[in-house]
Amino acid sequence: MVNPRYQQGTPTMFLCGDNPQAKAQVSEIVEQFGWEPMDCGGIIASRALEPLCMLWCIPVSCTTSGRTRLRC
C-alpha cells in the first residue's frame, strides 16, 4: 500500500467526504503514500466507493497450474 509501483503508472485512491479540510489532509497522506488522490465529491459518493473495498479484501491465491483464483 505504500509507494506502489506499476507499469501502468501511479494508482489512484478515491476519496470523498463533506469536510474540505479533512479531504485535503487525507489527500496529502495519500500522496505521501505514493498514490494519486481522486476527490469523488461529498459523502453521498461513499456509497459508490464502498463496494470497491471488497476487491481489496478478497484474498487472492495461485493454483498449482499458475492461474490466479479467488479464495472465499
XYZ file of C-alpha atoms in Angstrom:
72
model
C 0.000 0.000 0.000
C 2.965 2.360 0.437
C 4.851 3.517 -2.677
C 3.251 1.040 -5.090
C 4.990 0.620 -8.450
C 3.048 -0.454 -11.528
C 3.986 -0.356 -15.203
C 0.684 1.406 -15.906
C 1.624 4.295 -13.602
C 0.593 5.674 -10.250
C -2.529 4.053 -8.776
C -5.495 6.206 -7.822
C -7.024 6.355 -4.346
C -10.636 7.510 -4.427
C -11.870 9.624 -1.528
C -14.998 11.544 -0.657
C -16.474 13.487 2.227
C -18.224 16.673 3.255
C -15.283 18.315 5.061
C -12.908 20.067 2.621
C -10.134 20.388 5.221
C -10.298 16.681 6.048
C -10.212 15.742 2.363
C -7.181 17.989 1.843
C -5.385 16.313 4.754
C -6.256 12.820 3.534
C -5.129 13.775 0.020
C -1.728 14.793 1.414
C -1.381 11.458 3.213
C -2.421 9.575 0.081
C 0.248 11.427 -1.921
C 2.872 10.684 0.755
C 1.973 7.002 0.386
C 2.668 7.248 -3.361
C -0.901 7.290 -4.640
C -2.814 9.823 -6.726
C -5.825 11.125 -4.759
C -9.131 11.467 -6.640
C -11.808 13.540 -4.923
C -15.144 11.988 -5.839
C -17.258 14.617 -4.090
C -19.418 14.604 -0.996
C -20.153 11.786 1.415
C -23.011 10.572 -0.807
C -20.327 9.271 -3.189
C -19.141 6.861 -0.490
C -21.977 4.519 -1.440
C -20.322 4.027 -4.837
C -16.813 3.675 -3.370
C -17.528 1.208 -0.556
C -18.018 -1.827 -2.840
C -14.515 -1.263 -4.267
C -13.096 -2.192 -0.872
C -14.426 -5.702 -1.331
C -11.995 -6.170 -4.221
C -9.089 -5.422 -1.872
C -10.406 -7.647 0.905
C -10.877 -10.853 -1.078
C -7.735 -12.955 -0.648
C -6.111 -13.982 -3.917
C -4.041 -17.126 -4.260
C -2.447 -19.056 -7.103
C -3.348 -22.595 -8.027
C -0.716 -25.182 -8.943
C -1.495 -24.501 -12.611
C -0.356 -20.922 -12.148
C -3.761 -19.364 -12.708
C -4.979 -16.807 -10.226
C -8.218 -17.643 -8.483
C -10.266 -16.119 -5.709
C -10.469 -17.986 -2.437
C -13.538 -17.303 -0.293
